[in-house]
């Protein structure tokens, strides 16, 4: 009986009329005509065998059966709505766009995740911007991407952030540097060395300057270079020392001619963070990527 004839669209029409108190308002909300609403409710009443709505003058009242059906409808339509959302979400992962912006140094490991992620979700179109911290923050403040990776989350933009993996900053020298034979080097010796540093706005540079200031050691800048790769080449060529993320000098990142020097006070222990604007609900594709990262963290450990 009931289960054969009552349709979802009849229940939606009834719920809208009961909630809004008028056929006209319900018709407007559901994008159908008023006679179509009346017909659905008439058929629903016939199926149930009791009146659901009483018309007194121009006002409408729910009958007792109508009250009971409204409760059931509200619960059931809520469950149905969540089901429809989940189905849409499942479809969403098949197709969609993922926008990520990462700071320069995380460009050494984040792209490694993209190959297997795209293989698992071939319909997803991924773009990854690799920029310095300042420019990533600019994109974050304009809400241009689904998620961001950086070593130093902002304190002037409301964000949700969670630690990803370690980001140790180490002192790097040429493999021909005389300190490579030492087992430990006092931090104060750094004051005698020349450094190759990243441009202003770089997170690595901010962390490095903070550590030198904390330790009361003067930072002597030999040259400012806007790229970590250029710094690595200059250090390997014997132009000076640098403070770099261990991610940038590991064998996968091409650390030829470079060594990590055992300076006291280093590595500078930091983390990489996954950052999103506070309260931003991640898209289905972004959620799939976040879960993918959780399951493949070993691929990006330093
Ligand atoms: P950077 O940022 O690549 O801009 O130096 C790295 C970091 O924040 O650790």
Tab-separated table of C-alpha atoms and ligand atoms in Angstrom:
chain	number	residue	atom	x	y	z
A	1	UNK	CA	0.000	0.000	0.000
A	2	UNK	CA	1.788	3.040	1.347
A	3	UNK	CA	5.228	1.847	0.403
A	4	UNK	CA	4.149	1.323	-3.194
A	5	UNK	CA	2.481	4.647	-3.875
A	6	UNK	CA	3.984	7.384	-1.709
A	7	UNK	CA	6.722	9.186	-3.593
A	8	UNK	CA	9.594	11.328	-2.490
A	9	UNK	CA	8.218	14.309	-4.404
A	10	UNK	CA	4.828	14.002	-2.612
A	11	UNK	CA	6.562	13.997	0.762
A	12	UNK	CA	8.701	16.995	-0.234
A	13	UNK	CA	5.572	18.889	-1.332
A	14	UNK	CA	3.739	18.088	1.898
A	15	UNK	CA	6.724	19.029	4.081
A	16	UNK	CA	7.124	22.352	2.256
A	17	UNK	CA	3.403	23.239	2.583
A	18	UNK	CA	3.376	22.250	6.278
A	19	UNK	CA	6.538	24.208	7.020
A	20	UNK	CA	5.716	27.312	4.956
A	21	UNK	CA	1.965	27.304	5.658
A	22	UNK	CA	0.990	27.935	2.037
A	23	UNK	CA	0.753	26.106	-1.271
A	24	UNK	CA	2.040	29.167	-3.122
A	25	UNK	CA	5.206	29.465	-1.026
A	26	UNK	CA	5.827	25.719	-1.306
A	27	UNK	CA	5.376	25.828	-5.087
A	28	UNK	CA	7.882	28.695	-5.291
A	29	UNK	CA	10.442	26.865	-3.148
A	30	UNK	CA	10.172	23.635	-5.112
A	31	UNK	CA	10.065	25.301	-8.554
A	32	UNK	CA	6.768	23.634	-9.510
A	33	UNK	CA	3.282	25.002	-10.102
A	34	UNK	CA	0.667	25.385	-7.379
A	35	UNK	CA	-1.751	22.877	-9.029
A	36	UNK	CA	1.129	20.352	-9.085
A	37	UNK	CA	1.590	20.832	-5.322
A	38	UNK	CA	-2.163	20.393	-4.719
A	39	UNK	CA	-2.225	17.241	-6.814
A	40	UNK	CA	0.722	15.674	-4.931
A	41	UNK	CA	-0.884	16.394	-1.565
A	42	UNK	CA	-4.264	15.042	-2.710
A	43	UNK	CA	-2.635	11.800	-3.864
A	44	UNK	CA	-0.687	11.530	-0.624
A	45	UNK	CA	-3.880	11.929	1.418
A	46	UNK	CA	-5.586	9.268	-0.696
A	47	UNK	CA	-2.750	6.853	-0.056
A	48	UNK	CA	-2.714	7.498	3.660
A	49	UNK	CA	-6.504	7.417	3.848
A	50	UNK	CA	-6.807	10.426	6.176
A	51	UNK	CA	-6.792	14.187	5.605
A	52	UNK	CA	-3.403	15.772	6.317
A	53	UNK	CA	-4.237	19.465	5.953
A	54	UNK	CA	-7.494	21.259	6.912
A	55	UNK	CA	-8.392	24.423	5.088
A	56	UNK	CA	-10.326	26.899	7.303
A	57	UNK	CA	-11.050	30.060	5.377
A	58	UNK	CA	-7.699	31.140	3.955
A	59	UNK	CA	-5.697	29.386	6.681
A	60	UNK	CA	-4.298	25.887	6.632
A	61	UNK	CA	-3.906	23.610	9.654
A	62	UNK	CA	-2.227	20.254	9.963
A	63	UNK	CA	-4.511	17.453	11.122
A	64	UNK	CA	-3.249	14.993	13.715
A	65	UNK	CA	-2.132	12.638	10.941
A	66	UNK	CA	-0.546	15.638	9.225
A	67	UNK	CA	1.433	16.488	12.405
A	68	UNK	CA	2.670	12.923	12.665
A	69	UNK	CA	3.632	12.786	9.010
A	70	UNK	CA	5.487	16.103	9.287
A	71	UNK	CA	7.703	14.690	12.044
A	72	UNK	CA	8.477	11.582	10.011
A	73	UNK	CA	9.061	13.663	6.891
A	74	UNK	CA	11.474	16.045	8.584
A	75	UNK	CA	13.579	13.184	9.916
A	76	UNK	CA	13.435	11.219	6.734
A	77	UNK	CA	14.113	14.104	4.358
A	78	UNK	CA	17.111	15.026	6.551
A	79	UNK	CA	18.500	11.511	6.200
A	80	UNK	CA	17.767	11.551	2.474
A	81	UNK	CA	19.468	14.929	2.088
A	82	UNK	CA	22.614	13.603	3.761
A	83	UNK	CA	22.528	10.564	1.498
A	84	UNK	CA	22.201	12.780	-1.586
A	85	UNK	CA	25.144	14.870	-0.341
A	86	UNK	CA	27.272	11.750	0.072
A	87	UNK	CA	26.406	10.582	-3.416
A	88	UNK	CA	27.296	13.991	-4.838
A	89	UNK	CA	30.526	13.838	-2.868
A	90	UNK	CA	31.367	10.432	-4.273
A	91	UNK	CA	30.811	11.793	-7.764
A	92	UNK	CA	32.861	14.856	-6.831
A	93	UNK	CA	36.029	12.862	-6.155
A	94	UNK	CA	35.797	11.373	-9.607
A	95	UNK	CA	35.912	14.787	-11.147
A	96	UNK	CA	37.036	18.075	-9.743
A	97	UNK	CA	39.809	20.523	-9.176
A	98	UNK	CA	42.405	20.737	-6.438
A	99	UNK	CA	44.374	23.933	-5.951
A	100	UNK	CA	47.379	23.851	-3.648
A	101	UNK	CA	49.933	26.552	-2.890
A	102	UNK	CA	53.147	25.567	-1.134
A	103	UNK	CA	56.198	27.503	0.014
A	104	UNK	CA	59.337	27.088	-2.047
A	105	UNK	CA	61.050	24.551	0.172
A	106	UNK	CA	58.037	22.262	0.430
A	107	UNK	CA	58.282	22.103	-3.360
A	108	UNK	CA	61.015	19.523	-2.630
A	109	UNK	CA	58.562	16.985	-1.287
A	110	UNK	CA	54.905	17.913	-1.891
A	111	UNK	CA	55.034	17.172	-5.655
A	112	UNK	CA	56.087	13.599	-4.802
A	113	UNK	CA	52.544	12.985	-3.551
A	114	UNK	CA	50.915	14.184	-6.740
A	115	UNK	CA	51.888	11.264	-8.998
A	116	UNK	CA	50.226	8.554	-6.892
A	117	UNK	CA	47.293	10.850	-6.000
A	118	UNK	CA	46.554	11.594	-9.669
A	119	UNK	CA	46.907	7.882	-10.479
A	120	UNK	CA	44.253	7.111	-7.843
A	121	UNK	CA	41.946	9.980	-8.899
A	122	UNK	CA	42.570	10.416	-12.634
A	123	UNK	CA	39.591	12.773	-13.118
A	124	UNK	CA	40.982	15.329	-10.673
A	125	UNK	CA	42.753	18.307	-12.142
A	126	UNK	CA	45.538	19.415	-9.762
A	127	UNK	CA	47.452	22.684	-9.769
A	128	UNK	CA	50.280	23.426	-7.347
A	129	UNK	CA	51.793	26.893	-6.994
A	130	UNK	CA	55.308	26.962	-5.522
A	131	UNK	CA	56.047	30.424	-4.116
A	132	UNK	CA	57.838	31.997	-1.180
A	133	UNK	CA	56.012	32.367	2.120
A	134	UNK	CA	54.928	35.952	1.514
A	135	UNK	CA	53.307	35.141	-1.789
A	136	UNK	CA	51.651	32.005	-0.416
A	137	UNK	CA	50.191	34.155	2.382
A	138	UNK	CA	48.858	36.545	-0.260
A	139	UNK	CA	46.997	33.689	-1.936
A	140	UNK	CA	45.751	32.454	1.441
A	141	UNK	CA	44.339	35.864	2.341
A	142	UNK	CA	42.485	35.927	-0.997
A	143	UNK	CA	41.212	32.361	-0.442
A	144	UNK	CA	42.568	31.276	-3.835
A	145	UNK	CA	43.378	27.637	-3.059
A	146	UNK	CA	42.042	24.567	-1.290
A	147	UNK	CA	45.054	24.186	0.971
A	148	UNK	CA	48.482	25.547	1.724
A	149	UNK	CA	51.734	24.129	3.026
A	150	UNK	CA	54.167	26.305	4.929
A	151	UNK	CA	56.665	26.167	7.773
A	152	UNK	CA	55.470	29.250	9.613
A	153	UNK	CA	51.682	29.784	9.720
A	154	UNK	CA	50.556	33.420	9.787
A	155	UNK	CA	49.525	35.111	13.021
A	156	UNK	CA	47.431	37.834	11.354
A	157	UNK	CA	45.092	35.603	9.305
A	158	UNK	CA	42.659	33.210	11.025
A	159	UNK	CA	43.661	29.733	9.918
A	160	UNK	CA	43.285	26.091	10.821
A	161	UNK	CA	46.623	24.364	10.701
A	162	UNK	CA	47.933	20.966	11.504
A	163	UNK	CA	51.496	19.708	11.583
A	164	UNK	CA	52.489	17.552	8.655
A	165	UNK	CA	56.084	16.344	8.979
A	166	UNK	CA	59.273	17.696	10.552
A	167	UNK	CA	61.161	20.479	8.853
A	168	UNK	CA	64.667	20.527	10.368
A	169	UNK	CA	66.768	23.523	9.284
A	170	UNK	CA	70.450	22.696	9.138
A	171	UNK	CA	73.741	24.484	8.481
A	172	UNK	CA	74.961	23.531	5.031
A	173	UNK	CA	78.487	23.918	3.636
A	174	UNK	CA	80.509	22.745	0.674
A	175	UNK	CA	81.853	19.194	0.998
A	176	UNK	CA	85.336	20.823	0.810
A	177	UNK	CA	84.710	23.118	3.799
A	178	UNK	CA	87.344	22.626	6.580
A	179	UNK	CA	84.597	22.135	9.216
A	180	UNK	CA	83.510	18.875	7.579
A	181	UNK	CA	86.255	17.070	9.580
A	182	UNK	CA	84.878	18.314	12.916
A	183	UNK	CA	82.350	16.471	15.045
A	184	UNK	CA	80.973	19.560	16.727
A	185	UNK	CA	81.134	23.260	15.943
A	186	UNK	CA	80.217	26.020	18.442
A	187	UNK	CA	77.421	28.296	17.211
A	188	UNK	CA	79.581	31.375	17.879
A	189	UNK	CA	81.876	30.338	15.022
A	190	UNK	CA	79.063	31.118	12.578
A	191	UNK	CA	79.733	34.809	13.190
A	192	UNK	CA	83.006	34.433	11.228
A	193	UNK	CA	81.322	32.872	8.193
A	194	UNK	CA	79.582	34.449	5.211
A	195	UNK	CA	76.032	33.313	4.447
A	196	UNK	CA	73.960	32.929	1.336
A	197	UNK	CA	70.402	33.773	2.249
A	198	UNK	CA	66.987	33.679	0.651
A	199	UNK	CA	65.052	36.829	-0.250
A	200	UNK	CA	62.942	38.740	2.303
A	201	UNK	CA	59.527	37.099	2.647
A	202	UNK	CA	61.071	33.612	2.763
A	203	UNK	CA	60.073	31.514	5.776
A	204	UNK	CA	63.548	29.936	5.903
A	205	UNK	CA	65.091	33.379	6.132
A	206	UNK	CA	62.729	34.489	8.924
A	207	UNK	CA	63.531	31.356	10.979
A	208	UNK	CA	67.254	31.756	10.385
A	209	UNK	CA	67.323	35.421	11.386
A	210	UNK	CA	65.327	34.613	14.538
A	211	UNK	CA	67.784	31.887	15.577
A	212	UNK	CA	70.844	34.137	15.035
A	213	UNK	CA	69.159	36.927	17.022
A	214	UNK	CA	68.243	34.531	19.879
A	215	UNK	CA	71.828	33.278	20.058
A	216	UNK	CA	73.284	36.798	19.823
A	217	UNK	CA	75.327	35.803	16.779
A	218	UNK	CA	75.860	38.314	13.991
A	219	UNK	CA	74.588	37.138	10.582
A	220	UNK	CA	76.987	38.137	7.797
A	221	UNK	CA	75.171	38.049	4.478
A	222	UNK	CA	77.394	37.424	1.457
A	223	UNK	CA	74.602	37.293	-1.074
A	224	UNK	CA	70.803	37.192	-1.323
A	225	UNK	CA	69.485	34.637	-3.797
A	226	UNK	CA	65.799	34.211	-4.608
A	227	UNK	CA	66.009	30.460	-5.076
A	228	UNK	CA	67.044	27.584	-2.837
A	229	UNK	CA	68.517	25.781	-5.834
A	230	UNK	CA	70.762	28.769	-6.606
A	231	UNK	CA	71.853	28.849	-2.948
A	232	UNK	CA	72.761	25.156	-3.094
A	233	UNK	CA	74.895	25.707	-6.186
A	234	UNK	CA	76.614	28.729	-4.633
A	235	UNK	CA	77.335	26.826	-1.385
A	236	UNK	CA	78.668	23.810	-3.317
A	237	UNK	CA	80.900	26.248	-5.200
A	238	UNK	CA	82.406	27.445	-1.893
A	239	UNK	CA	80.819	30.913	-1.813
A	240	UNK	CA	79.636	30.595	1.795
A	241	UNK	CA	77.353	28.675	4.139
A	242	UNK	CA	73.571	28.513	4.198
A	243	UNK	CA	70.760	27.468	6.503
A	244	UNK	CA	68.447	25.202	4.579
A	245	UNK	CA	65.739	22.680	5.221
A	246	UNK	CA	67.047	19.116	5.307
A	247	UNK	CA	64.353	18.451	2.689
A	248	UNK	CA	66.313	20.606	0.244
A	249	UNK	CA	69.604	18.731	0.539
A	250	UNK	CA	68.598	15.094	0.801
A	251	UNK	CA	69.679	12.806	-2.076
A	252	UNK	CA	66.206	12.939	-3.676
A	253	UNK	CA	66.530	16.728	-3.875
A	254	UNK	CA	70.036	16.607	-5.365
A	255	UNK	CA	72.399	17.600	-2.568
A	256	UNK	CA	75.667	16.893	-4.457
A	257	UNK	CA	78.721	18.738	-3.168
A	258	UNK	CA	76.891	19.764	0.052
A	259	UNK	CA	77.254	18.580	3.639
A	260	UNK	CA	75.267	19.218	6.788
A	261	UNK	CA	77.644	20.750	9.362
A	262	UNK	CA	77.288	19.691	13.035
A	263	UNK	CA	76.822	23.170	14.512
A	264	UNK	CA	75.576	23.428	18.129
A	265	UNK	CA	71.984	24.721	18.297
A	266	UNK	CA	71.081	23.037	15.005
A	267	UNK	CA	69.046	21.523	13.496
A	268	UNK	CA	66.496	24.166	14.133
A	269	UNK	CA	63.419	22.067	14.835
A	270	UNK	CA	60.355	23.145	12.890
A	271	UNK	CA	57.352	21.509	11.291
A	272	UNK	CA	55.597	21.774	7.996
A	273	UNK	CA	51.949	22.707	8.397
A	274	UNK	CA	48.866	22.092	6.318
A	275	UNK	CA	46.970	25.352	6.452
A	276	UNK	CA	43.418	26.321	5.444
A	277	UNK	CA	41.427	29.508	6.092
A	278	UNK	CA	39.594	29.086	9.399
A	279	UNK	CA	36.155	27.516	9.000
A	280	UNK	CA	36.606	26.800	5.288
A	281	UNK	CA	34.841	23.521	4.548
A	282	UNK	CA	37.218	21.433	2.427
A	283	UNK	CA	35.858	20.359	-0.957
A	284	UNK	CA	35.377	16.657	-1.546
A	285	UNK	CA	38.555	16.567	-3.607
A	286	UNK	CA	40.490	18.439	-0.907
A	287	UNK	CA	39.224	15.974	1.706
A	288	UNK	CA	40.360	13.093	-0.482
A	289	UNK	CA	43.798	14.707	-0.794
A	290	UNK	CA	44.064	15.315	2.977
A	291	UNK	CA	43.235	11.684	3.621
A	292	UNK	CA	45.717	10.646	0.948
A	293	UNK	CA	48.458	12.674	2.661
A	294	UNK	CA	47.674	11.011	6.011
A	295	UNK	CA	48.008	7.601	4.431
A	296	UNK	CA	51.257	8.396	2.578
A	297	UNK	CA	53.215	10.470	5.095
A	298	UNK	CA	56.229	8.196	4.758
A	299	UNK	CA	56.700	9.499	1.200
A	300	UNK	CA	57.478	12.992	2.456
A	301	UNK	CA	59.459	12.374	5.669
A	302	UNK	CA	62.767	14.297	5.559
B	1	LIG	P1	60.273	29.492	2.183
B	1	LIG	O1	59.455	28.914	3.406
B	1	LIG	O2	60.382	28.409	1.141
B	1	LIG	O3	59.498	30.713	1.787
B	1	LIG	O4	61.628	29.836	2.712
B	1	LIG	C1	59.919	27.787	4.041
B	1	LIG	C2	59.445	27.737	5.471
B	1	LIG	O5	58.514	28.491	5.863
B	1	LIG	O6	60.017	26.918	6.193
